[in-house]
Tab-separated table of C-alpha atoms in Angstrom:
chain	number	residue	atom	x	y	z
A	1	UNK	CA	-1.761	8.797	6.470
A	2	UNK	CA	-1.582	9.461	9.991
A	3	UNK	CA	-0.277	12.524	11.561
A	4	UNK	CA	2.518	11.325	12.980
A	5	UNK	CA	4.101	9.634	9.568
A	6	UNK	CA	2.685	12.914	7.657
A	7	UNK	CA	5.475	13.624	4.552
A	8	UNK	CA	7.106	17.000	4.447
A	9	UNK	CA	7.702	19.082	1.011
A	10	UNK	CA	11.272	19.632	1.104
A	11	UNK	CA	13.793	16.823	-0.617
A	12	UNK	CA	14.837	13.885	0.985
A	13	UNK	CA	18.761	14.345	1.125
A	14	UNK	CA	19.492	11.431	3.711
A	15	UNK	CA	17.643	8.118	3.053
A	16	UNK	CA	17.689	4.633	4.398
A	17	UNK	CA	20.985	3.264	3.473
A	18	UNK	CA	19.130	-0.186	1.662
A	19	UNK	CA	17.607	2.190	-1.230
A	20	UNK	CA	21.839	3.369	-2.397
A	21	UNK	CA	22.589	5.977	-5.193
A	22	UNK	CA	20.221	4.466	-8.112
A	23	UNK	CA	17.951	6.511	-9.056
A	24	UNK	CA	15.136	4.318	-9.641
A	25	UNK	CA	15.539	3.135	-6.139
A	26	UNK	CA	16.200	6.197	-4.655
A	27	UNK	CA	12.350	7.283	-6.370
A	28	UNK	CA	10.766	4.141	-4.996
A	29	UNK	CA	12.026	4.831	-1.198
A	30	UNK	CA	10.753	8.497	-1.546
A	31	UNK	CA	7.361	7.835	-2.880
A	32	UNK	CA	6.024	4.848	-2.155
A	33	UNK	CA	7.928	2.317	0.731
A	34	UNK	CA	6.414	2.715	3.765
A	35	UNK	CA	3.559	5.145	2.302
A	36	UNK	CA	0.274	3.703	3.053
A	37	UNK	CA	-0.894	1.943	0.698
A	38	UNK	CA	-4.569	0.834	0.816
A	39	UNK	CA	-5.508	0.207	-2.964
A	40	UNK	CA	-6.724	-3.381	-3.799
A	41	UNK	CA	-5.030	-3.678	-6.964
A	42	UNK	CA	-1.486	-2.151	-5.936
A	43	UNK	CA	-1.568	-4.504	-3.063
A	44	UNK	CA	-2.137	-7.221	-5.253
A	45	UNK	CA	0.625	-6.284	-7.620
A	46	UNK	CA	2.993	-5.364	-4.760
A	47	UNK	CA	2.241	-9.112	-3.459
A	48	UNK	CA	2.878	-10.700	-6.247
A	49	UNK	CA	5.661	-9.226	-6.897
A	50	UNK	CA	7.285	-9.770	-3.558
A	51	UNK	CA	6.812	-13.683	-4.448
A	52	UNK	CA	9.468	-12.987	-7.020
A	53	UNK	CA	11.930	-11.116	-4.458
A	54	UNK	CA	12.387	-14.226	-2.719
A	55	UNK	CA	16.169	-15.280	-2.586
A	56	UNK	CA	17.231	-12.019	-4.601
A	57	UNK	CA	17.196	-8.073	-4.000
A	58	UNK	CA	13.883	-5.861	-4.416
A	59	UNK	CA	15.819	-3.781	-6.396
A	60	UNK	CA	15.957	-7.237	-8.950
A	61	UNK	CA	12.288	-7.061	-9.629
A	62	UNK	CA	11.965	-3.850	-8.721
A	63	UNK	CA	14.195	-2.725	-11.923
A	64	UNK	CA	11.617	-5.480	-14.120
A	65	UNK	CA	7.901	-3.942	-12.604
A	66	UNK	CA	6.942	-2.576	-15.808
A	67	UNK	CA	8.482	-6.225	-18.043
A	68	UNK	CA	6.290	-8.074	-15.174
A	69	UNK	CA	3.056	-5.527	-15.817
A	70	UNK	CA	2.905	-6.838	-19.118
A	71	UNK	CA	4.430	-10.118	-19.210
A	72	UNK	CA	1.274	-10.895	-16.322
A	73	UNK	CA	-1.745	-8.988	-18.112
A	74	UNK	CA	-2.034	-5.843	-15.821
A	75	UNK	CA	-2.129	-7.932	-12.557
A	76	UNK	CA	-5.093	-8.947	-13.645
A	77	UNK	CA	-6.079	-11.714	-11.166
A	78	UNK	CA	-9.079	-13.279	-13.282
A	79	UNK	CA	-7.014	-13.006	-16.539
A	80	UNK	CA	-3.593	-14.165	-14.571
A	81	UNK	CA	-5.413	-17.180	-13.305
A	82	UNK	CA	-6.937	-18.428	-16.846
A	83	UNK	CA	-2.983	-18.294	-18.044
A	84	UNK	CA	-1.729	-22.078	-18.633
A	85	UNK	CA	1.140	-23.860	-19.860
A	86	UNK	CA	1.745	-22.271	-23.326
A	87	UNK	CA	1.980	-19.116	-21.310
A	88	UNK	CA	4.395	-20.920	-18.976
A	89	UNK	CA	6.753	-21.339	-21.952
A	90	UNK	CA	6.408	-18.211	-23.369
A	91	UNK	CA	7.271	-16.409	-19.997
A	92	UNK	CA	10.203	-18.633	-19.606
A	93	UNK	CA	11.348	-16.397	-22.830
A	94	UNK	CA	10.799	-13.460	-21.891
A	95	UNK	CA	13.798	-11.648	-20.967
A	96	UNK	CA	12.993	-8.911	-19.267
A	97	UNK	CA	11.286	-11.017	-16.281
A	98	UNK	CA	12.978	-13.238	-13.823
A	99	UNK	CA	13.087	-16.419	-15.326
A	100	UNK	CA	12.128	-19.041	-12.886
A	101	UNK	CA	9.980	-21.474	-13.727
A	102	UNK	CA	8.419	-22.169	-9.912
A	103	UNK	CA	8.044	-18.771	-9.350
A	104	UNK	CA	6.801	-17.809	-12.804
A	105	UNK	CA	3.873	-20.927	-11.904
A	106	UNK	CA	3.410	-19.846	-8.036
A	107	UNK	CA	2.627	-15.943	-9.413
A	108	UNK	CA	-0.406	-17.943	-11.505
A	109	UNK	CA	-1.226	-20.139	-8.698
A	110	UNK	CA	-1.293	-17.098	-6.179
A	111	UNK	CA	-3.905	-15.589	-8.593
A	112	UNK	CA	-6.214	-18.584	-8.218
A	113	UNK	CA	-5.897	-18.403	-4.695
A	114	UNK	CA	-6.057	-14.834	-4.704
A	115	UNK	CA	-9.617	-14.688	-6.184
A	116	UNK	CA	-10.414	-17.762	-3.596
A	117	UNK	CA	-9.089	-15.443	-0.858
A	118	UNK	CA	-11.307	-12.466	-1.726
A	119	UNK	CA	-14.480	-14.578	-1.777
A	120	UNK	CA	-13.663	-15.222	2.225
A	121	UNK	CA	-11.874	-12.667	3.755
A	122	UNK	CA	-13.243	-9.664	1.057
A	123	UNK	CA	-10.149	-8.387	-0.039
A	124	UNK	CA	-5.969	-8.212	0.585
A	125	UNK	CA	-6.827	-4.320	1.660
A	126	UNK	CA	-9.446	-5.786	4.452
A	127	UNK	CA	-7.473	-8.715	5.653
A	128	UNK	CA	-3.363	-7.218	5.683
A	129	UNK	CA	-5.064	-3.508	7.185
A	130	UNK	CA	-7.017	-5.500	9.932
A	131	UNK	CA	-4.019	-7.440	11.012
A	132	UNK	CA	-2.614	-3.707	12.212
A	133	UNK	CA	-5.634	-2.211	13.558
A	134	UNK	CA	-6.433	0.074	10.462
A	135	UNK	CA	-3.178	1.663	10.747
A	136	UNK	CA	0.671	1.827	10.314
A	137	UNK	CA	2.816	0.434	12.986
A	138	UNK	CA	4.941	3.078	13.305
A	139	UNK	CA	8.817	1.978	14.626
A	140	UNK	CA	11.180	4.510	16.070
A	141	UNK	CA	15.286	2.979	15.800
A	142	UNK	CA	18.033	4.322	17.306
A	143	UNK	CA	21.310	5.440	15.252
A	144	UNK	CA	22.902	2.512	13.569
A	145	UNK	CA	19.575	0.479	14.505
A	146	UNK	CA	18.326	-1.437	11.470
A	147	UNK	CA	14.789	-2.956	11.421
A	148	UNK	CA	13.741	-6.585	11.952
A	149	UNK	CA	13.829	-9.268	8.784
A	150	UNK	CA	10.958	-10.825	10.327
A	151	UNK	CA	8.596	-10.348	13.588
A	152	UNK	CA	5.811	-12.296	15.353
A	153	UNK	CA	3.235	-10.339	12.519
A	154	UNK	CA	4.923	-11.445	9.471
A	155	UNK	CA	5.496	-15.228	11.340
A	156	UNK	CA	1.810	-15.157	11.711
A	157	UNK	CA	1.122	-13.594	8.406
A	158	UNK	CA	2.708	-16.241	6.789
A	159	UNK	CA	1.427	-19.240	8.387
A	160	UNK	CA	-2.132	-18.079	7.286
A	161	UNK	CA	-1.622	-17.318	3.832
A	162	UNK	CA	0.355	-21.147	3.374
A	163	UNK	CA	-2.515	-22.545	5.181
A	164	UNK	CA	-4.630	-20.716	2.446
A	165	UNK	CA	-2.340	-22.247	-0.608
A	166	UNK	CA	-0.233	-19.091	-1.296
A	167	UNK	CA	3.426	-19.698	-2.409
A	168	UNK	CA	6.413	-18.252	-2.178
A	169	UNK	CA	5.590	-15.932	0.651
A	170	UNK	CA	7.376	-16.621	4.090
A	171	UNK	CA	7.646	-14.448	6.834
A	172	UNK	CA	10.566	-12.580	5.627
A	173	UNK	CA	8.795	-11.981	2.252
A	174	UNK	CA	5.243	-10.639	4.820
A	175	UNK	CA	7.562	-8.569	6.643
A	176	UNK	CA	8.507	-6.739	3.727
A	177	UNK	CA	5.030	-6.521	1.933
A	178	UNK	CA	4.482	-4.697	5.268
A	179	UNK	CA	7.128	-2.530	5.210
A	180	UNK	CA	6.460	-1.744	1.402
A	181	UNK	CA	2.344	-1.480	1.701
A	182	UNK	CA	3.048	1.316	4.425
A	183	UNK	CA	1.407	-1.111	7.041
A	184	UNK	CA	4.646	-1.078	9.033
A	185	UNK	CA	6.401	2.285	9.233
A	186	UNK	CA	10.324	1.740	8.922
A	187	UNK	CA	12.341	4.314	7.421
A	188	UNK	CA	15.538	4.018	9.857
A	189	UNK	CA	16.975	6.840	11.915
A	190	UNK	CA	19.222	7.686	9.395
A	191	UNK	CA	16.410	9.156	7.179
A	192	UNK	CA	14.535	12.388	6.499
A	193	UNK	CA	11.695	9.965	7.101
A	194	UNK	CA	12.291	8.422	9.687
A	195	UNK	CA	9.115	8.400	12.151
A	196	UNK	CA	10.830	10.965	14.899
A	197	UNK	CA	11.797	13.403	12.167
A	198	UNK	CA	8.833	14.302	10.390
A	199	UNK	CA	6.297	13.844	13.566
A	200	UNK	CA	6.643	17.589	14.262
């Protein structure tokens, strides 16, 4: 992590107002949105799982990670990819996932095209980092200030990845992988991490 978006040992007290009083949430906010995130697989997972967000709130599928974990094999891309119609069914059982059948088929889809993705650009890691130059963008707001739902990054983003066959994954849905992956830096002025308190 860079200097300037270094994290400080003392307890977050005031957060940004989206993460509430739920625990869970609250945990998620502190320790891993906006944190950089530069792992292969966790990007993977985090993708995939922002494919389900669309239309609902993170805190939806965030509250079903560990259901999707297993209900998809690990995030195993190879083994998500070989899943097929029987699985289909089965998942459309399974309670503790979101039960959509298009996005339940795009997460399998976006594992084929995941693997087909890595082949050409190497991995999400190489590809998502290199579209920020190695390095969070780091956004400073003003009181009251809330960040964008989209930008000209996430617009471009997403234009790519449909061009590549990816699903479910718009340039509101980029913009918040980015946010989440630590690529963009966006903990609002109301925070204890917000970029202008913690670059002392």
């Amino acid at each position: 992590m860079s200097k300037g978006v270094e994290r400080g040992e003392k307890s977050i007290i005031h957060r940004c107002r989206w993460c509430g009083a739920q625990p869970l949430y609250q945990a998620y906010h502190d320790d891993e949105w906006g944190n950089p995130n530069k792992s292969e697989s966790e990007l993977w997972e985090l993708f995939a799982l922002e494919t389900q967000h669309a239309g609902l709130s993170w805190w939806t599928v965030l509250s079903k990670r560990e259901a999707y974990r297993k209900a998809f094999r690990g995030f195993d891309p190879l083994l998500m990819s070989q899943m097929d119609d029987v699985d289909i069914e089965q998942l459309m059982q399974n309670a503790g996932i979101i039960r959509n059948r298009l996005k339940i088929s795009a997460m399998i889809h976006n594992a084929e095209r995941y693997l087909s993705f890595c082949q050409q650009y190497r991995s999400f890691s190489d590809y998502f980092w290199g579209k920020v130059g190695g390095k969070p963008i780091i956004n400073v707001y003003q009181p009251e200030a809330l960040s964008p739902i989209t930008t000209p990054l996430s617009d471009e983003i997403a234009k790519e990845l449909k061009k590549f066959g990816f699903k479910f994954f718009g340039s509101r849905t980029a913009y918040a992988f980015l946010q989440a992956a630590g690529m963009v830096y966006d903990h609002l002025a109301e925070c204890d991490l917000s970029a202008d308190k913690i670059a002392d």
